[in-house]
PDB file of N, CA and C in Angstrom:
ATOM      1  N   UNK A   1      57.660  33.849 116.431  1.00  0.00           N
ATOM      2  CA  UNK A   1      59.113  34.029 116.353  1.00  0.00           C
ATOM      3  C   UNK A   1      59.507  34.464 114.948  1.00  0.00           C
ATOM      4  N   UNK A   2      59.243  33.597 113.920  1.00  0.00           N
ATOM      5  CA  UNK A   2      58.859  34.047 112.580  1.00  0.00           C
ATOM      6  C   UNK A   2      58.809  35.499 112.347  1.00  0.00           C
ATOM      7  N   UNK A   3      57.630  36.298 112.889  1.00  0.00           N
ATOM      8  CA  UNK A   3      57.068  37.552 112.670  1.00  0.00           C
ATOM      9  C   UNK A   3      58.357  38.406 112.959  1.00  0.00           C
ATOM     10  N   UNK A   4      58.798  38.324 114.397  1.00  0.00           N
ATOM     11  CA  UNK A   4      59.841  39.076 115.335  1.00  0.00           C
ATOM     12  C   UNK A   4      60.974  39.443 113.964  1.00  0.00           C
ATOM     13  N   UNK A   5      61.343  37.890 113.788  1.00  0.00           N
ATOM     14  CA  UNK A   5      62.672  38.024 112.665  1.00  0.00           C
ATOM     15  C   UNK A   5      62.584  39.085 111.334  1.00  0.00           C
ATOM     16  N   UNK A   6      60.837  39.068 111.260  1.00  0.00           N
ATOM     17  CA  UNK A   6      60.934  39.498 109.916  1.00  0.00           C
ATOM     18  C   UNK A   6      60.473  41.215 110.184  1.00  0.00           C
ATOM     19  N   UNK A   7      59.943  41.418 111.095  1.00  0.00           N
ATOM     20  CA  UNK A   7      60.063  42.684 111.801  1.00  0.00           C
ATOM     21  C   UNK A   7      61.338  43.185 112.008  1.00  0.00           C
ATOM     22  N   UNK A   8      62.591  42.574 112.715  1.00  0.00           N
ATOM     23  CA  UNK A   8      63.722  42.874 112.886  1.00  0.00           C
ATOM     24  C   UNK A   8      64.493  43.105 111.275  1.00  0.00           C
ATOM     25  N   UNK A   9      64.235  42.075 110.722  1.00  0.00           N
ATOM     26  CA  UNK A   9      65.051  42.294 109.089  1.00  0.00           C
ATOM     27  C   UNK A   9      64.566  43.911 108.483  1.00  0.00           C
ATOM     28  N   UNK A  10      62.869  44.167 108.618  1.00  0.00           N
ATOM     29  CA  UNK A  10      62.882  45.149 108.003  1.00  0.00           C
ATOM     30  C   UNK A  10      63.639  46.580 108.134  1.00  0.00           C
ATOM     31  N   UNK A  11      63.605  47.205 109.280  1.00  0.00           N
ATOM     32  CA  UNK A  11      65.050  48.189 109.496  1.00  0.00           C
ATOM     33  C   UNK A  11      66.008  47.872 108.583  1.00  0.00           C
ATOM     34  N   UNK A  12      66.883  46.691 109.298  1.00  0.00           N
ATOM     35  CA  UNK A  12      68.413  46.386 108.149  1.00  0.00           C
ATOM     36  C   UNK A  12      67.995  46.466 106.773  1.00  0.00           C
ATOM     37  N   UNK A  13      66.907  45.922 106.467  1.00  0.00           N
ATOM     38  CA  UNK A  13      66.647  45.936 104.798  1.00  0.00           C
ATOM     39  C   UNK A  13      66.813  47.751 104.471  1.00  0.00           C
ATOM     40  N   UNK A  14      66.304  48.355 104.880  1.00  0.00           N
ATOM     41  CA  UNK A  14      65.996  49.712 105.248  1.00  0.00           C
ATOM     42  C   UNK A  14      67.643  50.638 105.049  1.00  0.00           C
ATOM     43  N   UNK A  15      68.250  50.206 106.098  1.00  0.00           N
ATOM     44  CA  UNK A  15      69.576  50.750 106.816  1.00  0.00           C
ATOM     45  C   UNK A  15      70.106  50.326 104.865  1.00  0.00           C
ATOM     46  N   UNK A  16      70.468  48.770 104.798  1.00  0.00           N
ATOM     47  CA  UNK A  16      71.003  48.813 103.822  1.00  0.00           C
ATOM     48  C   UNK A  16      71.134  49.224 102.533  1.00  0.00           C
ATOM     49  N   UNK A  17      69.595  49.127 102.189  1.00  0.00           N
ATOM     50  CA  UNK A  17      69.140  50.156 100.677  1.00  0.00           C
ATOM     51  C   UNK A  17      69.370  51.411 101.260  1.00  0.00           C
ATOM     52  N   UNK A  18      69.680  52.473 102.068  1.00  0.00           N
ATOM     53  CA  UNK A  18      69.600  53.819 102.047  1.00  0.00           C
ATOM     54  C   UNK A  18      71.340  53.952 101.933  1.00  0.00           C
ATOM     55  N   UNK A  19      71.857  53.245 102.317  1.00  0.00           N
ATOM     56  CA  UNK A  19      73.582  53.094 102.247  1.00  0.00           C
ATOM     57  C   UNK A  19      74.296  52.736 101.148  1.00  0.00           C
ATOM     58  N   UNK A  20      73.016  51.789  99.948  1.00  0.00           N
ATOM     59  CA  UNK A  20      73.404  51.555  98.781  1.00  0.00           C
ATOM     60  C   UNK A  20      73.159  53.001  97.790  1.00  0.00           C
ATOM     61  N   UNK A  21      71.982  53.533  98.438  1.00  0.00           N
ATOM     62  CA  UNK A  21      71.682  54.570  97.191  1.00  0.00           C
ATOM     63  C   UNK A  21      72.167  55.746  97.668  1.00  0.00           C
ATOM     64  N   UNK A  22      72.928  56.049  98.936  1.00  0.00           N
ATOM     65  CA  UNK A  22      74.226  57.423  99.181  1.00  0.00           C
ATOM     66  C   UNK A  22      75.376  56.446  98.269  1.00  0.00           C
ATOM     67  N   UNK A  23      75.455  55.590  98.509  1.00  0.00           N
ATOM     68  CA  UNK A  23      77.080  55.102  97.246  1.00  0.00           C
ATOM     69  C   UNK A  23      76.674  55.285  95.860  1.00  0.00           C
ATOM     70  N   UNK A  24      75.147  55.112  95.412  1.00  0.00           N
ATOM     71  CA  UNK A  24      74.889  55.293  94.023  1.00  0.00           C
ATOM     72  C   UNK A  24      74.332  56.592  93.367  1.00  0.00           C
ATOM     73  N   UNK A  25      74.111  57.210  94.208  1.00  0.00           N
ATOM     74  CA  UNK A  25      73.077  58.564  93.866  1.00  0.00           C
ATOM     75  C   UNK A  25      74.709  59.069  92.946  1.00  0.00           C
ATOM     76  N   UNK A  26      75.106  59.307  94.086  1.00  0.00           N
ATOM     77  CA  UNK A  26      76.656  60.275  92.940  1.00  0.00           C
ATOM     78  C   UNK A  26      76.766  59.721  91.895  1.00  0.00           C
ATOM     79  N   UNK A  27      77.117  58.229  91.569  1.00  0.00           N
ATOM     80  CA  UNK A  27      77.331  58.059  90.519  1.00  0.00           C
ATOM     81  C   UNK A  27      76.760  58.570  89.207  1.00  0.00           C
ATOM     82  N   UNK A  28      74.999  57.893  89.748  1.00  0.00           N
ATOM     83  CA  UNK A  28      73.839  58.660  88.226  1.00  0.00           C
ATOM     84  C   UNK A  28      74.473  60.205  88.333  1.00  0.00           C
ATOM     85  N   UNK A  29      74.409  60.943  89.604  1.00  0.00           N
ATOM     86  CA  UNK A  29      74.204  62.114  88.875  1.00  0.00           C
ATOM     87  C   UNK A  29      75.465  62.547  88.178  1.00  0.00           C
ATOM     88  N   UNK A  30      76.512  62.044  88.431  1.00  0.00           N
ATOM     89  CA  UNK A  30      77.539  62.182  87.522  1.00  0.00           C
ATOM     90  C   UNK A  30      77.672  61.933  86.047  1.00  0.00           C
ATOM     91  N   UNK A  31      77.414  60.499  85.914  1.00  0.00           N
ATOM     92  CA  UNK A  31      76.618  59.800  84.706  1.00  0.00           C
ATOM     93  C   UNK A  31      75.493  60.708  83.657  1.00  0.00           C
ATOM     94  N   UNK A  32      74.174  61.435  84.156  1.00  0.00           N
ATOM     95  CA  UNK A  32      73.441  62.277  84.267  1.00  0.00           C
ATOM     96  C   UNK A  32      73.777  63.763  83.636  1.00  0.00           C
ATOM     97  N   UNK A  33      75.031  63.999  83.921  1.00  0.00           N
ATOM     98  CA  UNK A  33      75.286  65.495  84.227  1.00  0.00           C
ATOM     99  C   UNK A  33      76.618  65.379  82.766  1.00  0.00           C
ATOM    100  N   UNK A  34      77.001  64.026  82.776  1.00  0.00           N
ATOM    101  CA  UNK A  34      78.159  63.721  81.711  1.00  0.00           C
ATOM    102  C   UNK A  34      77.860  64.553  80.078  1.00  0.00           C
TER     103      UNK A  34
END
């Protein structure tokens, strides 16, 4: 059951870091480009 959960978390872990770094990418390259 253990395994299942932590199988299931990995996607969301996934989903969520790729949703953090479309909100952050602009920033550096703005930052970057300053």
């Amino acid at each position: 059951m253990l395994f299942a959960g932590i199988v299931l978390m990995i996607p969301a872990a996934l989903v969520v870091m790729w949703r953090m770094a479309q909100i952050v990418a602009p920033q550096v390259n703005a930052l970057s480009k300053a």
